Short mmCIF file of C-alpha atoms in Angstrom, two decimals:
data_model
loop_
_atom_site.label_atom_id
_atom_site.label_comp_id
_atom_site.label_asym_id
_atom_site.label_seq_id
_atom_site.Cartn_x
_atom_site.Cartn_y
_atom_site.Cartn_z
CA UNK A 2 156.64 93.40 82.18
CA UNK A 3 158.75 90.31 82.34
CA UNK A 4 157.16 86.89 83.37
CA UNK A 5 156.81 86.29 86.46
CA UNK A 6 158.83 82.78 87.88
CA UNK A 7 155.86 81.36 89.39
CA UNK A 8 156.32 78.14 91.51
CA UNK A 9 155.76 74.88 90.90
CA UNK A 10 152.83 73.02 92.69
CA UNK A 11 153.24 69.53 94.20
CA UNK A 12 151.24 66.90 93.23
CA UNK A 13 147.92 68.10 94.80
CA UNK A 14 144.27 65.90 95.03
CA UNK A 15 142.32 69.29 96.44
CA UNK A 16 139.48 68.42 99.61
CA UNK A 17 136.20 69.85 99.88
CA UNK A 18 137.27 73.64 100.16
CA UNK A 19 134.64 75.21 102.47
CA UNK A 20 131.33 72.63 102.69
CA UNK A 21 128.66 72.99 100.89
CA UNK A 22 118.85 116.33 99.35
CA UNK A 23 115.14 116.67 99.19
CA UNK A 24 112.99 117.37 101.40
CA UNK A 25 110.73 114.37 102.00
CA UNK A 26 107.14 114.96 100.73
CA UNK A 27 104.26 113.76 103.06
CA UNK A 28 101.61 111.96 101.82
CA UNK A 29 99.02 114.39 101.11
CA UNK A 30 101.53 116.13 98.93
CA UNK A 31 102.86 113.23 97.24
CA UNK A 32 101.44 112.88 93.83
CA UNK A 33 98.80 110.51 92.89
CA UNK A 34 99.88 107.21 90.99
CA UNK A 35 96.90 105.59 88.50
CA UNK A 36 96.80 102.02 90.01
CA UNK A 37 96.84 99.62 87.02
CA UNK A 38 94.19 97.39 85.60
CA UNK A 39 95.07 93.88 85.49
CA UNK A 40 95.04 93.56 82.12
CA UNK A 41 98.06 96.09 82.15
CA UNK A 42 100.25 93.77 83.90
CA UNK A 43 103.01 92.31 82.73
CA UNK A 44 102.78 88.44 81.21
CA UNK A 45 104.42 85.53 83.05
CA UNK A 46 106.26 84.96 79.76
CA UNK A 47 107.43 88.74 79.68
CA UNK A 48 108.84 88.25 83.59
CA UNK A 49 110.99 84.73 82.47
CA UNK A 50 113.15 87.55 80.36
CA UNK A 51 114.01 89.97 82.56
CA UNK A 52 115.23 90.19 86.04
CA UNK A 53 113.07 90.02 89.34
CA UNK A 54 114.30 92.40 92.08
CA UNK A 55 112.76 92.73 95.47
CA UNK A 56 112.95 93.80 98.95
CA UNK A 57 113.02 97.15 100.19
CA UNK A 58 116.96 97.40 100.76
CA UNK A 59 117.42 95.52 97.03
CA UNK A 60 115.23 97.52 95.32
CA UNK A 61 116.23 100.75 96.97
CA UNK A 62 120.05 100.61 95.79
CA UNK A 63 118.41 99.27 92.12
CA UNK A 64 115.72 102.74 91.78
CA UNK A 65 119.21 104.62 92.82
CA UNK A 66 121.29 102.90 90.95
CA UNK A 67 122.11 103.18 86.57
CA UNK A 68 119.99 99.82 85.62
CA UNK A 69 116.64 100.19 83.26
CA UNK A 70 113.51 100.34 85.12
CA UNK A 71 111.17 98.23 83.48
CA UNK A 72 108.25 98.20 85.84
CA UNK A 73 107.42 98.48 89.55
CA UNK A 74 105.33 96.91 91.63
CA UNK A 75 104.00 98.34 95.07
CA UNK A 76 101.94 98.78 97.06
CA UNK A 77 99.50 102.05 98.15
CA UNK A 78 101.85 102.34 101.36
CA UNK A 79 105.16 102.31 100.22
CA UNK A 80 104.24 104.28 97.06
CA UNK A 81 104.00 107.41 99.67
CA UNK A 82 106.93 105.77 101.55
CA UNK A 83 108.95 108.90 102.00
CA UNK A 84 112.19 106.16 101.11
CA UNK A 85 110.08 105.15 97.43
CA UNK A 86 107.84 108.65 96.33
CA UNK A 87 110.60 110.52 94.58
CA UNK A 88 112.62 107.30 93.20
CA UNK A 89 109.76 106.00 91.80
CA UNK A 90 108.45 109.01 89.97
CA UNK A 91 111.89 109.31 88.60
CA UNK A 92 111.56 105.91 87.34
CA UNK A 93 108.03 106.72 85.91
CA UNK A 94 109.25 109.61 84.22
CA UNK A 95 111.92 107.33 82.75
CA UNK A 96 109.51 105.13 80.83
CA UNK A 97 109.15 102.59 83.97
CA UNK A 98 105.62 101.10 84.07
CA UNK A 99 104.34 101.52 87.66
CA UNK A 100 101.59 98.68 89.07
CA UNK A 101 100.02 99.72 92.18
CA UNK A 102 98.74 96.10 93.25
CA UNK A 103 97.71 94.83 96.25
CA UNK A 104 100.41 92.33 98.30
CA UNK A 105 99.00 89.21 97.03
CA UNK A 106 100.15 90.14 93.63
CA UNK A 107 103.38 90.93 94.26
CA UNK A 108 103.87 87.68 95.84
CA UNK A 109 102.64 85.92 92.94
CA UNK A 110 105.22 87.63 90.36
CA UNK A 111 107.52 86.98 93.31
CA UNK A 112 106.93 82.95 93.97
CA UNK A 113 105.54 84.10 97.40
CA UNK A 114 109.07 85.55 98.33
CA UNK A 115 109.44 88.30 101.42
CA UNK A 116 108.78 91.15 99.27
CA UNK A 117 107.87 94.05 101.45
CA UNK A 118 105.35 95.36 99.48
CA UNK A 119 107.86 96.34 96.21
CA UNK A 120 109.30 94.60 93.29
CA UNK A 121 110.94 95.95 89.98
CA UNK A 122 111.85 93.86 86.52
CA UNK A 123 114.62 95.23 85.30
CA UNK A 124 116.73 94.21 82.09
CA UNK A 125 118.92 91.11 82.72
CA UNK A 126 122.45 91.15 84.49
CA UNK A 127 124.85 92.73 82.45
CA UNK A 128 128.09 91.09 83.40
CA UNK A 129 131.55 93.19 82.81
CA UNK A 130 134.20 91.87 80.51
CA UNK A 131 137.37 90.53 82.41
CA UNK A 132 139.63 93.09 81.01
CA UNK A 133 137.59 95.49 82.07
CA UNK A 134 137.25 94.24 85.61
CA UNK A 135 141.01 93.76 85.66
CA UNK A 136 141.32 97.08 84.32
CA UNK A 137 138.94 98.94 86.74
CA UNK A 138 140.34 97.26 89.61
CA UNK A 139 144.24 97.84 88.90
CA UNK A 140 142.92 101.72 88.72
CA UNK A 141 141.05 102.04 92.09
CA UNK A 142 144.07 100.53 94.23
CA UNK A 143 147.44 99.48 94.30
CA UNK A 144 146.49 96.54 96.19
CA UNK A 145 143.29 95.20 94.04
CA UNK A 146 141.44 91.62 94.89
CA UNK A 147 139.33 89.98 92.93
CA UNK A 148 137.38 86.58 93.92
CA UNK A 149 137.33 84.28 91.69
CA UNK A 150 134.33 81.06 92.54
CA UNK A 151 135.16 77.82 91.36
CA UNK A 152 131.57 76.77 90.92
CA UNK A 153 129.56 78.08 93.49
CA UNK A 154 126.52 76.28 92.51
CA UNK A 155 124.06 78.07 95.34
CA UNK A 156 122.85 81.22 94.63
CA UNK A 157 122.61 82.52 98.31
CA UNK A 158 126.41 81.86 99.21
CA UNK A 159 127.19 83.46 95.81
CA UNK A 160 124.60 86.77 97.00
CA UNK A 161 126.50 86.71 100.20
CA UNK A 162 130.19 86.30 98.84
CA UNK A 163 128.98 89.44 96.42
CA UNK A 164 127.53 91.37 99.68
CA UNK A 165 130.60 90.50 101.74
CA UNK A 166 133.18 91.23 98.62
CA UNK A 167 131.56 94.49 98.45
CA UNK A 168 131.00 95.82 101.85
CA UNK A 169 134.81 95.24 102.41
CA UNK A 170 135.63 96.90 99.37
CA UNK A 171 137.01 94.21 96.84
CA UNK A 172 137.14 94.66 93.30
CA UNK A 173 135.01 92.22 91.80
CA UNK A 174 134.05 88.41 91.24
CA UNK A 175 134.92 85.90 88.24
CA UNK A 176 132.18 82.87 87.80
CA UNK A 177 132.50 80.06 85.41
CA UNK A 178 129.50 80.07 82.96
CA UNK A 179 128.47 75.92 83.43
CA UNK A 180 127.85 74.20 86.70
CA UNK A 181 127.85 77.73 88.56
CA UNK A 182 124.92 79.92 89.30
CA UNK A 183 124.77 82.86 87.61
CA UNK A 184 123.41 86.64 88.63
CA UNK A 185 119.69 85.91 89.12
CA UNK A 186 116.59 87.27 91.61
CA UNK A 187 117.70 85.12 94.60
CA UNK A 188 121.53 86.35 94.22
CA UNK A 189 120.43 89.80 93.87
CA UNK A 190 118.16 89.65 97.15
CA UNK A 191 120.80 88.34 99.19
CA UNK A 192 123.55 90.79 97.87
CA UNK A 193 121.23 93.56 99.55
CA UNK A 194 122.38 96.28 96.65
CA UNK A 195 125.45 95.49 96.78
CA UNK A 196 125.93 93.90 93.09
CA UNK A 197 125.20 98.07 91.92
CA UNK A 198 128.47 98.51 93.23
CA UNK A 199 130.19 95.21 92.46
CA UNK A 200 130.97 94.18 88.86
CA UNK A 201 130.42 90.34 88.18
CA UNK A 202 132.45 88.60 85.01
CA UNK A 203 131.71 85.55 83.73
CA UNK A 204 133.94 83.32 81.91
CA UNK A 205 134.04 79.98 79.87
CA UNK A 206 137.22 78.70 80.95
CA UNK A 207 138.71 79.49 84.60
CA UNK A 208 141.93 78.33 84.37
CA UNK A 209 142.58 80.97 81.17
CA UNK A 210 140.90 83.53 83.66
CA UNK A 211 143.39 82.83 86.23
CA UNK A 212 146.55 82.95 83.71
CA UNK A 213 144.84 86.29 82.14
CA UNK A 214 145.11 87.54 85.84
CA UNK A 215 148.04 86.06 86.48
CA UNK A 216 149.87 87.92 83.44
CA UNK A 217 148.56 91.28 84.55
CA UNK A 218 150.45 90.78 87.54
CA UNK A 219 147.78 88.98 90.32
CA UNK A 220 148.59 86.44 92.25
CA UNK A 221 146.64 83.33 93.06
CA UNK A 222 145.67 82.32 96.91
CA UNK A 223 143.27 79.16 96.39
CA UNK A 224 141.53 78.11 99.29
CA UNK A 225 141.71 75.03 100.30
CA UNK A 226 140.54 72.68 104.05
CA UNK A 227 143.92 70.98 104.28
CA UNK A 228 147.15 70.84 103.14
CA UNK A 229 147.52 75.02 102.68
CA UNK A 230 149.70 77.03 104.10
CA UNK A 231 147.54 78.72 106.92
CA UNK A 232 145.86 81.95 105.64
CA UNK A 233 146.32 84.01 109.00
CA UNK A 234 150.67 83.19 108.31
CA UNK A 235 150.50 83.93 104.35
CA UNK A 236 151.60 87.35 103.27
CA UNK A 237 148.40 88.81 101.13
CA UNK A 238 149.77 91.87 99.67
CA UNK A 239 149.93 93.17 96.39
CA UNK A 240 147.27 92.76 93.61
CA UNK A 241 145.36 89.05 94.75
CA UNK A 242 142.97 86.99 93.43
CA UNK A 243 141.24 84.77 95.43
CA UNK A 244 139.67 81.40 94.81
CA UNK A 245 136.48 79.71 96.24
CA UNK A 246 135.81 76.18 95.81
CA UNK A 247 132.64 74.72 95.70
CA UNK A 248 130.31 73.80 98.56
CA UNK A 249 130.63 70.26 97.57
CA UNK A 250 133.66 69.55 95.91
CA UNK A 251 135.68 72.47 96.55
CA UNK A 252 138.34 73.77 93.89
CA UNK A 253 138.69 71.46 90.73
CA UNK A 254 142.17 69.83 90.11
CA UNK A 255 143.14 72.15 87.12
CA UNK A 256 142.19 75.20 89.44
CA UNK A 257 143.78 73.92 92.19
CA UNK A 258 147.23 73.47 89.64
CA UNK A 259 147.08 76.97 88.27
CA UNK A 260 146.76 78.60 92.28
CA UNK A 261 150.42 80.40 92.70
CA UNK A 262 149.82 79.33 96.50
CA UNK A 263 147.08 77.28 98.56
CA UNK A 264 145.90 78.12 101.78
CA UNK A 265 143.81 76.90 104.64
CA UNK A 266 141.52 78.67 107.40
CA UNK A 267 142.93 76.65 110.79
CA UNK A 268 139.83 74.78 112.61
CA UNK A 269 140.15 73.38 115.81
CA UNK A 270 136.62 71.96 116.33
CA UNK A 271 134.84 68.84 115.46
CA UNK A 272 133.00 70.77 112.41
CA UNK A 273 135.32 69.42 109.34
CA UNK A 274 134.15 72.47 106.84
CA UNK A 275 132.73 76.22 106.88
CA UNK A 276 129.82 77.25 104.04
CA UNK A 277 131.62 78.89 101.31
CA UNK A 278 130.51 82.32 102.00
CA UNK A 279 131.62 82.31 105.33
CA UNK A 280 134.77 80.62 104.49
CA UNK A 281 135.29 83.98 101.59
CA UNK A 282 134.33 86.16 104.41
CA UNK A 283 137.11 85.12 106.99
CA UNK A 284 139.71 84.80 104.24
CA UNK A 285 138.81 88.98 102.87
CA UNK A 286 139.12 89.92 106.86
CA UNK A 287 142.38 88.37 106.80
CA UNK A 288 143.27 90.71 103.51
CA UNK A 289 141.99 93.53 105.67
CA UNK A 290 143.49 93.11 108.71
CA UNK A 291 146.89 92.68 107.08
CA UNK A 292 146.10 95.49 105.31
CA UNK A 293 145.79 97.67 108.42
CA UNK A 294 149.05 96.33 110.01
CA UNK A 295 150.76 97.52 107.43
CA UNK A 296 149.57 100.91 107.46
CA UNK A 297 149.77 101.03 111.13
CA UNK A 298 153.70 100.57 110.91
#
């Protein structure tokens, strides 16, 4: 494929982008699960290594899902929870260690989080490679996006952009590996299951992310709160990558630089900036709606 002609970018000092089928068995006939003495549960320095999931919705998609089981914790109801039973004898029979415990356990290994009575450790985050990523996502559409998040540094807008990405069927996220957060308990919580059907890559160096994208024939939309071409007048066709700037600082310079276009969401209130997840949110909608113009025609 030739090179693209890409054009040049003005002189640009980028803003803050966007602020800061069985049947189910009833109890009786549920089998009976050994609860565990405490000496059987796992060490504090065990849990650092491995990854905390909980929640019923989280740890739901995770028991369905491909990831190693490691161990469960739960409690006497939702063991026989008609949802749980069968998913977590699976898991048992898997090698999973299950821990009937009582609540206050399970918000100790939790930090006192909403756990809903269930928890699972699982292995750590495997992130995807980005040719792989760019790869799987040029062979589910013709019309792929991927977000890329220049630093997203809070771990709940990066669980929501993940939810949102996914829910509206994107392709996948890029992160930077320093000054980012990475895939951890709190971003898998918010993402509500959603990150066992969204690969994640993470990358030293953005800006050679971007060009690697860029070359397989993506083209760059950076977000930006001024000084963009306004997102609901852009055309967003073809194979995009979006970028997210930071809730603070939005994108970096160099980012900013290697964007084939910048655009802005228009605001007409007093409120100067939108949270970074929303701000993803209304720019994918956008990418949607567009999407179903042109198949309306």
């Amino acid at each position: 494929m030739k090179p693209r002609p890409r054009k040049k970018q003005e002189s640009f000092s980028p803003k803050n982008s966007y602020g800061d089928q069985k049947i189910p068995r009833k109890r009786d006939d549920a089998p009976r699960l050994k609860p565990q003495k405490s000496d059987d549960l796992v060490s504090e320095t065990e849990e650092s290594h491995q990854d905390l999931i909980y929640g019923c919705y989280p740890v739901l998609e995770v028991l369905k899902g491909d990831r190693t089981l490691n161990r469960i914790y739960v409690t006497g109801k939702m063991a026989y929870d008609k949802r749980f039973a069968d998913l977590i004898q699976e898991a048992k029979s898997n090698g999973a260690v299950i821990d009937i415990v009582d609540s206050k356990r399970i918000s100790q290994v939790t930090n006192f989080a909403n756990h809903q009575g269930i928890a699972v450790t699982v292995a750590p985050y495997e992130y995807v490679e980005l040719e792989q990523l760019i790869s799987q996502a040029k062979a589910q559409t013709q019309n792929p996006l991927i977000i890329i998040a220049d630093g997203i540094s809070d771990p709940h807008n990066l669980g929501a952009i993940i939810r949102t990405g996914e829910a509206l069927g994107m392709q996948g996220l890029i992160i930077p590996q320093r000054r980012a957060a990475g895939v951890n308990s709190t971003v898998m919580k918010v993402a509500a299951g959603a990150l066992e059907h969204f690969p994640v890559t993470r990358v030293i160096n953005l800006n050679q992310a971007i060009s690697q994208l860029q070359e397989a024939g993506f083209w760059i939309y950076g977000t930006v709160a001024e000084s963009g071409n306004y997102l609901h007048s852009t055309k967003l066709q073809g194979a995009v990558g979006l970028v997210i700037g930071s809730e603070d600082k939005g994108l970096s310079q160099s980012v900013a630089k290697s964007c084939d276009f910048l655009v802005s969401i228009p605001m007409t209130g007093k409120t100067p900036s939108l949270n970074a997840s929303v701000a993803t949110a209304i720019c994918l909608y956008e990418v949607c709606r567009q999407k179903l113009v042109r198949e309306a025609k």
